[in-house]
Short mmCIF file of N, CA and C in Angstrom, two decimals:
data_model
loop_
_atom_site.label_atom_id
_atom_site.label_comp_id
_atom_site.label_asym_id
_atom_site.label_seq_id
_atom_site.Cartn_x
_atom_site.Cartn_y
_atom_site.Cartn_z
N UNK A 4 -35.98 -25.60 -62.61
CA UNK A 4 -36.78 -24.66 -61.89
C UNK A 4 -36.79 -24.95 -60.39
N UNK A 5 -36.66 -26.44 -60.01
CA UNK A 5 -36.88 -26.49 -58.85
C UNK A 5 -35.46 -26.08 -58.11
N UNK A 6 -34.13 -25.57 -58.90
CA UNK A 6 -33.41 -25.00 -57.87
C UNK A 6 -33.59 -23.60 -57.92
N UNK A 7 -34.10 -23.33 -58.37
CA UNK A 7 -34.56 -21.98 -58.33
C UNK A 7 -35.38 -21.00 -57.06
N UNK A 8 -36.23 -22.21 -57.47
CA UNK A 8 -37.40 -22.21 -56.51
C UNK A 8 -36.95 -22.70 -54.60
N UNK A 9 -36.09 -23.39 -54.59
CA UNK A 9 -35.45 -23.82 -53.30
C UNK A 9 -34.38 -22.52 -52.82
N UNK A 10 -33.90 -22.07 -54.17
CA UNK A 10 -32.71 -20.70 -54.07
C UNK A 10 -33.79 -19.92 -53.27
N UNK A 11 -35.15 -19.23 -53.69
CA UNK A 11 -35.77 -18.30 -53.38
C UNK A 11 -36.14 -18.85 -51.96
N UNK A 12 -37.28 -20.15 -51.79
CA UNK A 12 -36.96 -20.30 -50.55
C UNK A 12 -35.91 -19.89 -49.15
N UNK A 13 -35.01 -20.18 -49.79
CA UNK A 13 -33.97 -20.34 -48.94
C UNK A 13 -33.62 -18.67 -48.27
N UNK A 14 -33.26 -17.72 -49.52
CA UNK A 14 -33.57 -16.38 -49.24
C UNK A 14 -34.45 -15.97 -48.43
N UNK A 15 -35.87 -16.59 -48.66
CA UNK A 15 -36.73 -15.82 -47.88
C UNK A 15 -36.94 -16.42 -46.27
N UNK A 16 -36.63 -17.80 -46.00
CA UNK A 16 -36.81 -18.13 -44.80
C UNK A 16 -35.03 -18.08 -44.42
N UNK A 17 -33.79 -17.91 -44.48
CA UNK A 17 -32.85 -17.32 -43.93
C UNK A 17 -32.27 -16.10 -43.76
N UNK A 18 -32.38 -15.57 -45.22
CA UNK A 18 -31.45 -14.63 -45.63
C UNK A 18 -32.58 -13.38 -44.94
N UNK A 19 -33.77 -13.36 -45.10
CA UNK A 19 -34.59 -12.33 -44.78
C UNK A 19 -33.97 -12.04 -43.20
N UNK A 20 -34.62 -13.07 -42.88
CA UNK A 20 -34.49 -12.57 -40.71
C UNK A 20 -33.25 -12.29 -40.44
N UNK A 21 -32.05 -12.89 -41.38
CA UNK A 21 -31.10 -12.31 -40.97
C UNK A 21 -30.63 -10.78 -40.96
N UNK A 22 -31.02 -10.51 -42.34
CA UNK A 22 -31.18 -8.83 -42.72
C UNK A 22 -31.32 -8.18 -41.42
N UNK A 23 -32.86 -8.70 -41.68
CA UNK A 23 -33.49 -7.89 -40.62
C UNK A 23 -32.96 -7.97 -39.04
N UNK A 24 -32.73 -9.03 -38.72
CA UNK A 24 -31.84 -8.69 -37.77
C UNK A 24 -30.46 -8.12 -36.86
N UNK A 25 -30.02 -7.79 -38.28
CA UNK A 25 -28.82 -6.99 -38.56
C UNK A 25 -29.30 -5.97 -38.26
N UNK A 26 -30.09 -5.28 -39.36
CA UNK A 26 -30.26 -4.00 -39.49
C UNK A 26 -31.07 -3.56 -38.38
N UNK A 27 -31.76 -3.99 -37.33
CA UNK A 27 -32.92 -3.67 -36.52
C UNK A 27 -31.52 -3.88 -35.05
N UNK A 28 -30.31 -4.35 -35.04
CA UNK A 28 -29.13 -4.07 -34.17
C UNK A 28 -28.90 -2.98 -34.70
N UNK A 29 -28.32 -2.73 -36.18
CA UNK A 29 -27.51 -1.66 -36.31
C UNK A 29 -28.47 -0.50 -35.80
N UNK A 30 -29.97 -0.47 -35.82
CA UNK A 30 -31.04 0.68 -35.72
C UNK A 30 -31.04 1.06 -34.19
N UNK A 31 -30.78 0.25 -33.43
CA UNK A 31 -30.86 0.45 -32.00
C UNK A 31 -29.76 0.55 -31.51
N UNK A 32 -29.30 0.67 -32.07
CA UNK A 32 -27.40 1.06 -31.48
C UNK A 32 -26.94 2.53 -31.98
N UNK A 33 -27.64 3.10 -33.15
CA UNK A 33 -27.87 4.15 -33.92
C UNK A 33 -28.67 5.02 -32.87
N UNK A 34 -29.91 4.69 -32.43
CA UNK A 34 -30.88 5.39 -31.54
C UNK A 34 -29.82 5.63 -30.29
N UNK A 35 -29.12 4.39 -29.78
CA UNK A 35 -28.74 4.54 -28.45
C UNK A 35 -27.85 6.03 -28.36
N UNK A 36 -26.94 5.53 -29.49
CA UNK A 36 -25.89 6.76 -29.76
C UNK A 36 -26.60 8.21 -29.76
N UNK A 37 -27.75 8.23 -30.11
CA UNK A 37 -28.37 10.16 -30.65
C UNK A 37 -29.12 10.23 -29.34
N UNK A 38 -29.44 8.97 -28.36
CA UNK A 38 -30.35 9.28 -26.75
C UNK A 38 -28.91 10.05 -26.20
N UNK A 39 -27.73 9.47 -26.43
CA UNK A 39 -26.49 9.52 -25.88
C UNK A 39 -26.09 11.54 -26.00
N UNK A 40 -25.83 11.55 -27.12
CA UNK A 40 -25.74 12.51 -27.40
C UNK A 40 -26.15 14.16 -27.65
N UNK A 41 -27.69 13.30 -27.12
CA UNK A 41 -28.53 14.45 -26.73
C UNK A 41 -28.62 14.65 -25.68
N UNK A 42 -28.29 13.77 -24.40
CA UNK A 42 -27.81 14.00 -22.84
C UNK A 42 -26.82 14.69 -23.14
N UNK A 43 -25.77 14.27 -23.90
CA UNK A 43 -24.59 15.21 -23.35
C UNK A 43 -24.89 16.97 -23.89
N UNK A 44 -25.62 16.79 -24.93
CA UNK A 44 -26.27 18.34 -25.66
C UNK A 44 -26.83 19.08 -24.42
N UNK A 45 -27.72 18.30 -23.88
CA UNK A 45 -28.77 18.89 -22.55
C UNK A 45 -27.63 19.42 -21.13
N UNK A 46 -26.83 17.99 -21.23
CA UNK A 46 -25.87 19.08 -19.92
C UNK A 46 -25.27 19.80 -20.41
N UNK A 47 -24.35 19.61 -21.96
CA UNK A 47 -23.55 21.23 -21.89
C UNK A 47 -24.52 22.61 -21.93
N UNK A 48 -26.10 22.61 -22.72
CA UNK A 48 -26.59 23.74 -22.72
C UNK A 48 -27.04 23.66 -21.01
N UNK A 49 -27.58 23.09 -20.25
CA UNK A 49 -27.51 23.90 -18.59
C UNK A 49 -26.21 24.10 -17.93
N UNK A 50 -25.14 23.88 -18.45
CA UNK A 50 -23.92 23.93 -18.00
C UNK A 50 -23.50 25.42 -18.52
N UNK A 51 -23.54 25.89 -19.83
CA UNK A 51 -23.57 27.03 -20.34
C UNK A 51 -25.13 27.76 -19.76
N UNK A 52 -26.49 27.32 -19.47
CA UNK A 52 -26.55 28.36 -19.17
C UNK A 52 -26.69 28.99 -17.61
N UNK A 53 -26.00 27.91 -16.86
CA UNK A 53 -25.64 28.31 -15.42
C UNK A 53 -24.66 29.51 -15.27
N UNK A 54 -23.79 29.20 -16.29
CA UNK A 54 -22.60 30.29 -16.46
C UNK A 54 -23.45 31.58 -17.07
N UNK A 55 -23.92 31.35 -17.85
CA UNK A 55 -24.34 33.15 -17.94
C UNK A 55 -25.51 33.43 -17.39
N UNK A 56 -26.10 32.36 -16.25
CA UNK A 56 -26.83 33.47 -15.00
C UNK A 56 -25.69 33.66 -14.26
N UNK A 57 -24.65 33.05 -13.99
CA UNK A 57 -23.79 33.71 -13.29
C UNK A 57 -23.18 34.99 -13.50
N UNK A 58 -22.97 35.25 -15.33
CA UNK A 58 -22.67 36.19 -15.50
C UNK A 58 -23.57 37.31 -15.34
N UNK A 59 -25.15 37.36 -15.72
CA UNK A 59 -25.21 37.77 -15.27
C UNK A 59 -25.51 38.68 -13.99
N UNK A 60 -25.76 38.09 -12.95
CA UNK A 60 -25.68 38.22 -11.67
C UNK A 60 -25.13 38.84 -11.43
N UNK A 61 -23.63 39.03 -11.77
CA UNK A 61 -22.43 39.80 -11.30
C UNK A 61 -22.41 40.93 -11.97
N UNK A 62 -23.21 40.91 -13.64
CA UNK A 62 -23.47 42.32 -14.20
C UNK A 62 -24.53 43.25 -13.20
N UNK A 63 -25.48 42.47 -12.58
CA UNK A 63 -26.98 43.25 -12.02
C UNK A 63 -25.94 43.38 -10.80
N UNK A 64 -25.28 42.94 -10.13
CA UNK A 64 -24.33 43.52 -9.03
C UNK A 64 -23.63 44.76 -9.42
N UNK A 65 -22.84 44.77 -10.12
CA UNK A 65 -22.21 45.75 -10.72
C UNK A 65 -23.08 47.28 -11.16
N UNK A 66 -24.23 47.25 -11.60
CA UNK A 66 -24.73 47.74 -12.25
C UNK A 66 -25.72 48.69 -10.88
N UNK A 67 -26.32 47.66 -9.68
CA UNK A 67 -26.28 48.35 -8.44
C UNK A 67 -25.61 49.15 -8.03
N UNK A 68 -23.99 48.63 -7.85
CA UNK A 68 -22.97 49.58 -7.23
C UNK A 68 -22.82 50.54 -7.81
N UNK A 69 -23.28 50.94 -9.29
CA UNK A 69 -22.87 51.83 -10.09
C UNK A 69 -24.10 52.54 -9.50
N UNK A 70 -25.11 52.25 -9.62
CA UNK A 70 -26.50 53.11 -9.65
C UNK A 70 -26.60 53.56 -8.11
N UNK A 71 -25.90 52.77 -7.04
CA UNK A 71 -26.06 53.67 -5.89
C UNK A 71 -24.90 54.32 -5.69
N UNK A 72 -23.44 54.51 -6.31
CA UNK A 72 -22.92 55.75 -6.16
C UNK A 72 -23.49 56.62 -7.14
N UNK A 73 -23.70 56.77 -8.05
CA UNK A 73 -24.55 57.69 -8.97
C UNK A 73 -25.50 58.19 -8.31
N UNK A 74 -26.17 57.73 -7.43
CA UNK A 74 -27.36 58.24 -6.95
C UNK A 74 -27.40 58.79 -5.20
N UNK A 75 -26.26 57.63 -4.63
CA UNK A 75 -26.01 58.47 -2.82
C UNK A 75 -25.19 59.07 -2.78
N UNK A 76 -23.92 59.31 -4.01
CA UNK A 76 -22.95 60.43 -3.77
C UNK A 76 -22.79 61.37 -4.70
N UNK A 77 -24.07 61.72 -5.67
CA UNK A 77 -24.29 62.49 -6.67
C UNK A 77 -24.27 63.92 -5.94
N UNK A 78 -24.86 63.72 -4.62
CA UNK A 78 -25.41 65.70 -4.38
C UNK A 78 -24.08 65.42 -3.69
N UNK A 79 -23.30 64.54 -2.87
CA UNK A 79 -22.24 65.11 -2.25
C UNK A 79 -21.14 65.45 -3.16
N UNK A 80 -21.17 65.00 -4.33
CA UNK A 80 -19.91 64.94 -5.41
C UNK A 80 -20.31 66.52 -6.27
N UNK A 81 -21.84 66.94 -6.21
CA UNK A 81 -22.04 68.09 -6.81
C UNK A 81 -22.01 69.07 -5.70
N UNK A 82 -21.54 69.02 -4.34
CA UNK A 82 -21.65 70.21 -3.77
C UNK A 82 -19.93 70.32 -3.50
N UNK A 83 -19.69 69.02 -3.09
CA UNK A 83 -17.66 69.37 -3.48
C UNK A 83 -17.25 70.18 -4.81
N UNK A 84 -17.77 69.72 -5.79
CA UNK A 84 -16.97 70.64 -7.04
C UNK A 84 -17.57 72.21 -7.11
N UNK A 85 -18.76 72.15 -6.22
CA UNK A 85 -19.67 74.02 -6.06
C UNK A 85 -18.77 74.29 -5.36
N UNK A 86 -17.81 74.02 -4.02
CA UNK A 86 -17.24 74.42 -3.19
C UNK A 86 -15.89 74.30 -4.26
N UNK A 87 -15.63 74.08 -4.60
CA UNK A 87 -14.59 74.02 -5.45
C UNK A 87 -14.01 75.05 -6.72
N UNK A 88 -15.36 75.96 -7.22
CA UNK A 88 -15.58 76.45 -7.72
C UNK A 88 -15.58 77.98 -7.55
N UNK A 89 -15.94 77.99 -5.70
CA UNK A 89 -16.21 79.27 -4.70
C UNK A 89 -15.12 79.40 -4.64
N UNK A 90 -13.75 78.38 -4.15
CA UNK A 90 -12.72 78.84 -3.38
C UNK A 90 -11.75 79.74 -4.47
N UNK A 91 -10.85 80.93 -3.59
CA UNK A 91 -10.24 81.89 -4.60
C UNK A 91 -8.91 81.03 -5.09
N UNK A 92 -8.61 81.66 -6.43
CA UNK A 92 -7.84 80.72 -7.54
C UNK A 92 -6.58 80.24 -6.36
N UNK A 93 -5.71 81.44 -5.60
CA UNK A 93 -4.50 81.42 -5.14
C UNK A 93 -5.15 80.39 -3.99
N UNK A 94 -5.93 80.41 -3.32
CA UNK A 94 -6.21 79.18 -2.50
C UNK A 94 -6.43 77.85 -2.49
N UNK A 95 -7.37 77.90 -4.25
CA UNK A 95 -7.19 76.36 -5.01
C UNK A 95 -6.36 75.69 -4.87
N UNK A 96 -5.25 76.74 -5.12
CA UNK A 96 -3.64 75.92 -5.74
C UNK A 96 -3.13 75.59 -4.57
N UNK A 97 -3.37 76.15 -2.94
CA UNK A 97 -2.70 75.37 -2.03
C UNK A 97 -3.64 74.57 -1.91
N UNK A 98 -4.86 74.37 -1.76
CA UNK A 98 -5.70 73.17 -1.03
C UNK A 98 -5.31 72.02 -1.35
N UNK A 99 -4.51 70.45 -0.48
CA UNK A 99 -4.27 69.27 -0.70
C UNK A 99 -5.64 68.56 -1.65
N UNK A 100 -5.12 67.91 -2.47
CA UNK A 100 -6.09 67.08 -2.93
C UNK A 100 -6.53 65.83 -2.03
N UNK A 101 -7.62 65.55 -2.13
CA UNK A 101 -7.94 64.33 -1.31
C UNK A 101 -7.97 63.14 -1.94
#
């Protein structure tokens, strides 16, 4: 019994702290890796979403230029095709296009 009893000893005052000291490295090297990897998560999502305020920026640009010719050359674009409409057929057909 008494090697028994020295076996268990021995387990519990070596073999334990060693465990544990293994496993409490492997645990913090585990953490380091997912701190790691969640920085790189955090810059690609502001990295992606810099790019689509950029995109859209250039849509709300676009979408201006559209809305102010629609809107500052609407009566001039509807009184060219009224005049367009007045002139006689045989005169249509010579007028240069612009």
């Amino acid at each position: 019994m008494e090697k028994s009893t020295f076996l268990l000893f021995f387990m519990i005052v070596v073999g334990l702290p060693v465990i544990l000291g293994v496993g409490g490295d492997m645990f913090k090297r585990w953490l380091k890796h997912k701190e790691r990897m969640a920085e790189a998560l955090n810059a690609q999502t502001a990295e992606k979403a810099a790019q689509y305020a950029a995109h859209t920026e250039r849509l709300e640009q676009r979408v201006r230029v559209l809305e102010r010719i629609a809107t500052d050359k609407g009566v001039a674009l509807a009184d060219e095709i009224e005049s367009l409409r007045t002139l006689p057929a045989d005169n249509a057909a010579t007028r240069p296009l612009n």
